[in-house]
mmCIF file of N, CA and C in Angstrom:
data_model
loop_
_atom_site.group_PDB
_atom_site.id
_atom_site.type_symbol
_atom_site.label_atom_id
_atom_site.label_comp_id
_atom_site.label_asym_id
_atom_site.label_seq_id
_atom_site.Cartn_x
_atom_site.Cartn_y
_atom_site.Cartn_z
ATOM 1 N N LEU A 29 115.542 95.591 81.593
ATOM 2 C CA LEU A 29 115.031 96.884 81.194
ATOM 3 C C LEU A 29 116.186 97.822 80.860
ATOM 4 N N PRO A 30 115.957 98.768 79.961
ATOM 5 C CA PRO A 30 117.046 99.679 79.561
ATOM 6 C C PRO A 30 117.346 100.723 80.628
ATOM 7 N N ARG A 31 118.508 101.328 80.483
ATOM 8 C CA ARG A 31 118.851 102.458 81.353
ATOM 9 C C ARG A 31 117.726 103.477 81.291
ATOM 10 N N THR A 32 117.496 104.136 82.411
ATOM 11 C CA THR A 32 116.329 105.007 82.516
ATOM 12 C C THR A 32 116.710 106.345 83.125
ATOM 13 N N TRP A 33 116.142 107.408 82.568
ATOM 14 C CA TRP A 33 116.311 108.750 83.121
ATOM 15 C C TRP A 33 114.926 109.277 83.460
ATOM 16 N N LEU A 34 114.763 109.729 84.681
ATOM 17 C CA LEU A 34 113.501 110.310 85.135
ATOM 18 C C LEU A 34 113.811 111.606 85.857
ATOM 19 N N TYR A 35 112.838 112.477 85.867
ATOM 20 C CA TYR A 35 113.002 113.692 86.654
ATOM 21 C C TYR A 35 111.718 113.988 87.396
ATOM 22 N N SER A 36 111.872 114.763 88.436
ATOM 23 C CA SER A 36 110.738 115.199 89.237
ATOM 24 C C SER A 36 111.161 116.466 89.960
ATOM 25 N N SER A 37 110.189 117.268 90.286
ATOM 26 C CA SER A 37 110.468 118.409 91.153
ATOM 27 C C SER A 37 110.312 117.949 92.596
ATOM 28 N N ASP A 38 111.031 118.566 93.477
ATOM 29 C CA ASP A 38 110.879 118.202 94.889
ATOM 30 C C ASP A 38 109.533 118.651 95.448
ATOM 31 N N ILE A 39 108.829 119.547 94.733
ATOM 32 C CA ILE A 39 107.495 119.951 95.180
ATOM 33 C C ILE A 39 106.405 119.384 94.266
ATOM 34 N N GLU A 40 106.779 118.487 93.386
ATOM 35 C CA GLU A 40 105.852 117.817 92.481
ATOM 36 C C GLU A 40 104.830 117.023 93.290
ATOM 37 N N LEU A 41 103.588 117.087 92.872
ATOM 38 C CA LEU A 41 102.518 116.357 93.546
ATOM 39 C C LEU A 41 102.834 114.866 93.642
ATOM 40 N N PHE A 42 103.465 114.304 92.612
ATOM 41 C CA PHE A 42 103.748 112.876 92.578
ATOM 42 C C PHE A 42 105.214 112.547 92.875
ATOM 43 N N HIS A 43 105.913 113.426 93.556
ATOM 44 C CA HIS A 43 107.333 113.192 93.824
ATOM 45 C C HIS A 43 107.557 111.891 94.586
ATOM 46 N N ALA A 44 106.786 111.626 95.604
ATOM 47 C CA ALA A 44 106.963 110.395 96.387
ATOM 48 C C ALA A 44 106.744 109.159 95.517
ATOM 49 N N GLU A 45 105.749 109.210 94.647
ATOM 50 C CA GLU A 45 105.488 108.089 93.748
ATOM 51 C C GLU A 45 106.615 107.934 92.739
ATOM 52 N N ASN A 46 107.126 109.050 92.236
ATOM 53 C CA ASN A 46 108.254 108.985 91.303
ATOM 54 C C ASN A 46 109.473 108.356 91.967
ATOM 55 N N LEU A 47 109.741 108.759 93.186
ATOM 56 C CA LEU A 47 110.869 108.201 93.927
ATOM 57 C C LEU A 47 110.677 106.708 94.162
ATOM 58 N N LYS A 48 109.476 106.302 94.504
ATOM 59 C CA LYS A 48 109.202 104.871 94.712
ATOM 60 C C LYS A 48 109.424 104.093 93.419
ATOM 61 N N TYR A 49 109.017 104.656 92.297
ATOM 62 C CA TYR A 49 109.231 104.014 90.999
ATOM 63 C C TYR A 49 110.723 103.847 90.723
ATOM 64 N N VAL A 50 111.489 104.886 90.990
ATOM 65 C CA VAL A 50 112.942 104.820 90.813
ATOM 66 C C VAL A 50 113.520 103.707 91.683
ATOM 67 N N GLU A 51 113.105 103.651 92.920
ATOM 68 C CA GLU A 51 113.616 102.624 93.843
ATOM 69 C C GLU A 51 113.264 101.220 93.362
ATOM 70 N N ARG A 52 112.071 101.051 92.826
ATOM 71 C CA ARG A 52 111.669 99.734 92.315
ATOM 72 C C ARG A 52 112.484 99.354 91.078
ATOM 73 N N LEU A 53 112.718 100.313 90.202
ATOM 74 C CA LEU A 53 113.560 100.035 89.041
ATOM 75 C C LEU A 53 114.967 99.643 89.482
ATOM 76 N N GLN A 54 115.528 100.389 90.423
ATOM 77 C CA GLN A 54 116.872 100.082 90.911
ATOM 78 C C GLN A 54 116.912 98.703 91.559
ATOM 79 N N SER A 55 115.881 98.353 92.292
ATOM 80 C CA SER A 55 115.815 97.035 92.924
ATOM 81 C C SER A 55 115.790 95.915 91.887
ATOM 82 N N ALA A 56 115.261 96.232 90.708
ATOM 83 C CA ALA A 56 115.213 95.262 89.616
ATOM 84 C C ALA A 56 116.502 95.257 88.804
ATOM 85 N N GLY A 57 117.485 96.056 89.225
ATOM 86 C CA GLY A 57 118.773 96.072 88.549
ATOM 87 C C GLY A 57 118.888 97.072 87.417
ATOM 88 N N VAL A 58 117.937 97.978 87.299
ATOM 89 C CA VAL A 58 117.966 98.979 86.230
ATOM 90 C C VAL A 58 118.886 100.127 86.632
ATOM 91 N N ASP A 59 119.704 100.557 85.694
ATOM 92 C CA ASP A 59 120.564 101.724 85.891
ATOM 93 C C ASP A 59 119.690 102.957 85.714
ATOM 94 N N VAL A 60 119.401 103.649 86.822
ATOM 95 C CA VAL A 60 118.472 104.777 86.805
ATOM 96 C C VAL A 60 119.187 106.065 87.195
ATOM 97 N N THR A 61 118.935 107.102 86.433
ATOM 98 C CA THR A 61 119.348 108.446 86.802
ATOM 99 C C THR A 61 118.072 109.205 87.155
ATOM 100 N N PHE A 62 118.022 109.721 88.376
ATOM 101 C CA PHE A 62 116.841 110.455 88.846
ATOM 102 C C PHE A 62 117.251 111.888 89.091
ATOM 103 N N ASP A 63 116.735 112.776 88.273
ATOM 104 C CA ASP A 63 117.078 114.192 88.320
ATOM 105 C C ASP A 63 115.987 114.925 89.088
ATOM 106 N N VAL A 64 116.341 115.553 90.179
ATOM 107 C CA VAL A 64 115.372 116.294 90.990
ATOM 108 C C VAL A 64 115.590 117.791 90.788
ATOM 109 N N VAL A 65 114.536 118.459 90.361
ATOM 110 C CA VAL A 65 114.554 119.906 90.164
ATOM 111 C C VAL A 65 113.947 120.532 91.417
ATOM 112 N N HIS A 66 114.656 121.426 92.024
ATOM 113 C CA HIS A 66 114.206 122.010 93.288
ATOM 114 C C HIS A 66 113.300 123.226 93.064
ATOM 115 N N GLY A 67 112.129 123.184 93.705
ATOM 116 C CA GLY A 67 111.226 124.322 93.733
ATOM 117 C C GLY A 67 110.424 124.597 92.482
ATOM 118 N N ALA A 68 110.385 123.663 91.546
ATOM 119 C CA ALA A 68 109.648 123.888 90.303
ATOM 120 C C ALA A 68 108.290 123.184 90.362
ATOM 121 N N PRO A 69 107.228 123.845 89.931
ATOM 122 C CA PRO A 69 105.910 123.215 89.956
ATOM 123 C C PRO A 69 105.750 122.177 88.840
ATOM 124 N N HIS A 70 104.731 121.359 88.968
ATOM 125 C CA HIS A 70 104.417 120.348 87.966
ATOM 126 C C HIS A 70 104.239 121.011 86.594
ATOM 127 N N GLY A 71 104.900 120.454 85.588
ATOM 128 C CA GLY A 71 104.755 120.943 84.230
ATOM 129 C C GLY A 71 105.533 122.197 83.893
ATOM 130 N N PHE A 72 106.423 122.618 84.789
ATOM 131 C CA PHE A 72 107.147 123.877 84.563
ATOM 132 C C PHE A 72 107.892 123.895 83.239
ATOM 133 N N GLU A 73 108.425 122.743 82.836
ATOM 134 C CA GLU A 73 109.214 122.692 81.606
ATOM 135 C C GLU A 73 108.335 122.848 80.365
ATOM 136 N N ALA A 74 107.038 122.584 80.504
ATOM 137 C CA ALA A 74 106.115 122.730 79.381
ATOM 138 C C ALA A 74 105.553 124.149 79.293
ATOM 139 N N PHE A 75 105.207 124.729 80.442
ATOM 140 C CA PHE A 75 104.601 126.059 80.378
ATOM 141 C C PHE A 75 105.605 127.188 80.509
ATOM 142 N N ALA A 76 106.833 126.862 80.873
ATOM 143 C CA ALA A 76 107.877 127.889 80.962
ATOM 144 C C ALA A 76 109.208 127.323 80.474
ATOM 145 N N PRO A 77 109.254 126.868 79.214
ATOM 146 C CA PRO A 77 110.457 126.183 78.733
ATOM 147 C C PRO A 77 111.695 127.061 78.602
ATOM 148 N N GLN A 78 111.528 128.374 78.599
ATOM 149 C CA GLN A 78 112.676 129.265 78.455
ATOM 150 C C GLN A 78 113.298 129.673 79.791
ATOM 151 N N THR A 79 112.734 129.208 80.892
ATOM 152 C CA THR A 79 113.290 129.559 82.200
ATOM 153 C C THR A 79 114.632 128.864 82.407
ATOM 154 N N PRO A 80 115.482 129.428 83.244
ATOM 155 C CA PRO A 80 116.766 128.784 83.514
ATOM 156 C C PRO A 80 116.614 127.354 84.045
ATOM 157 N N ALA A 81 115.628 127.115 84.890
ATOM 158 C CA ALA A 81 115.439 125.760 85.442
ATOM 159 C C ALA A 81 115.081 124.769 84.343
ATOM 160 N N ALA A 82 114.191 125.163 83.439
ATOM 161 C CA ALA A 82 113.803 124.270 82.348
ATOM 162 C C ALA A 82 114.965 124.055 81.387
ATOM 163 N N GLN A 83 115.669 125.109 81.036
ATOM 164 C CA GLN A 83 116.804 124.984 80.126
ATOM 165 C C GLN A 83 117.888 124.079 80.710
ATOM 166 N N ALA A 84 118.125 124.210 82.006
ATOM 167 C CA ALA A 84 119.113 123.349 82.666
ATOM 168 C C ALA A 84 118.655 121.892 82.663
ATOM 169 N N LEU A 85 117.365 121.675 82.902
ATOM 170 C CA LEU A 85 116.817 120.314 82.865
ATOM 171 C C LEU A 85 116.979 119.719 81.472
ATOM 172 N N PHE A 86 116.627 120.472 80.445
ATOM 173 C CA PHE A 86 116.774 119.984 79.071
ATOM 174 C C PHE A 86 118.230 119.645 78.759
ATOM 175 N N ALA A 87 119.136 120.469 79.222
ATOM 176 C CA ALA A 87 120.565 120.225 78.973
ATOM 177 C C ALA A 87 121.022 118.936 79.644
ATOM 178 N N ARG A 88 120.579 118.720 80.880
ATOM 179 C CA ARG A 88 120.959 117.480 81.574
ATOM 180 C C ARG A 88 120.354 116.261 80.885
ATOM 181 N N ALA A 89 119.125 116.383 80.420
ATOM 182 C CA ALA A 89 118.480 115.275 79.716
ATOM 183 C C ALA A 89 119.220 114.958 78.412
ATOM 184 N N ARG A 90 119.551 115.999 77.655
ATOM 185 C CA ARG A 90 120.299 115.784 76.401
ATOM 186 C C ARG A 90 121.657 115.150 76.672
ATOM 187 N N SER A 91 122.325 115.628 77.700
ATOM 188 C CA SER A 91 123.638 115.089 78.039
ATOM 189 C C SER A 91 123.548 113.609 78.389
ATOM 190 N N TRP A 92 122.556 113.253 79.191
ATOM 191 C CA TRP A 92 122.365 111.850 79.581
ATOM 192 C C TRP A 92 122.094 111.008 78.335
ATOM 193 N N LEU A 93 121.198 111.477 77.472
ATOM 194 C CA LEU A 93 120.841 110.711 76.290
ATOM 195 C C LEU A 93 122.032 110.545 75.346
ATOM 196 N N LEU A 94 122.792 111.603 75.140
ATOM 197 C CA LEU A 94 123.977 111.494 74.281
ATOM 198 C C LEU A 94 124.977 110.488 74.848
ATOM 199 N N GLU A 95 125.145 110.486 76.161
ATOM 200 C CA GLU A 95 126.055 109.528 76.797
ATOM 201 C C GLU A 95 125.557 108.107 76.599
ATOM 202 N N VAL A 96 124.273 107.882 76.807
ATOM 203 C CA VAL A 96 123.699 106.543 76.641
ATOM 204 C C VAL A 96 123.834 106.074 75.202
ATOM 205 N N LEU A 97 123.512 106.935 74.253
ATOM 206 C CA LEU A 97 123.618 106.554 72.856
ATOM 207 C C LEU A 97 125.056 106.246 72.448
ATOM 208 N N ALA A 98 125.997 106.978 73.021
ATOM 209 C CA ALA A 98 127.415 106.760 72.688
ATOM 210 C C ALA A 98 127.940 105.462 73.288
ATOM 211 N N THR A 99 127.466 105.099 74.463
ATOM 212 C CA THR A 99 128.019 103.923 75.137
ATOM 213 C C THR A 99 127.235 102.648 74.841
ATOM 214 N N ASP A 100 125.971 102.767 74.433
ATOM 215 C CA ASP A 100 125.149 101.585 74.190
ATOM 216 C C ASP A 100 125.137 101.158 72.730
ATOM 217 N N SER A 101 125.819 101.894 71.850
ATOM 218 C CA SER A 101 125.769 101.510 70.441
ATOM 219 C C SER A 101 126.906 100.604 70.067
#
């Protein structure tokens, strides 16, 4: 499986399930980056994309993707 980037809020309803998914991917040998946003509700990046937390999340996601594209090509 390809390198994977996932994010979750620490107060996300499905945070435990997201973490379990990350652990299963890692157990299968997948290089996983798991970004945890503290104190943000589910969907915050969609309904409040201009907030500092969402902007920071987008920046980290872009940075990860640019790194992957540069090293995997």
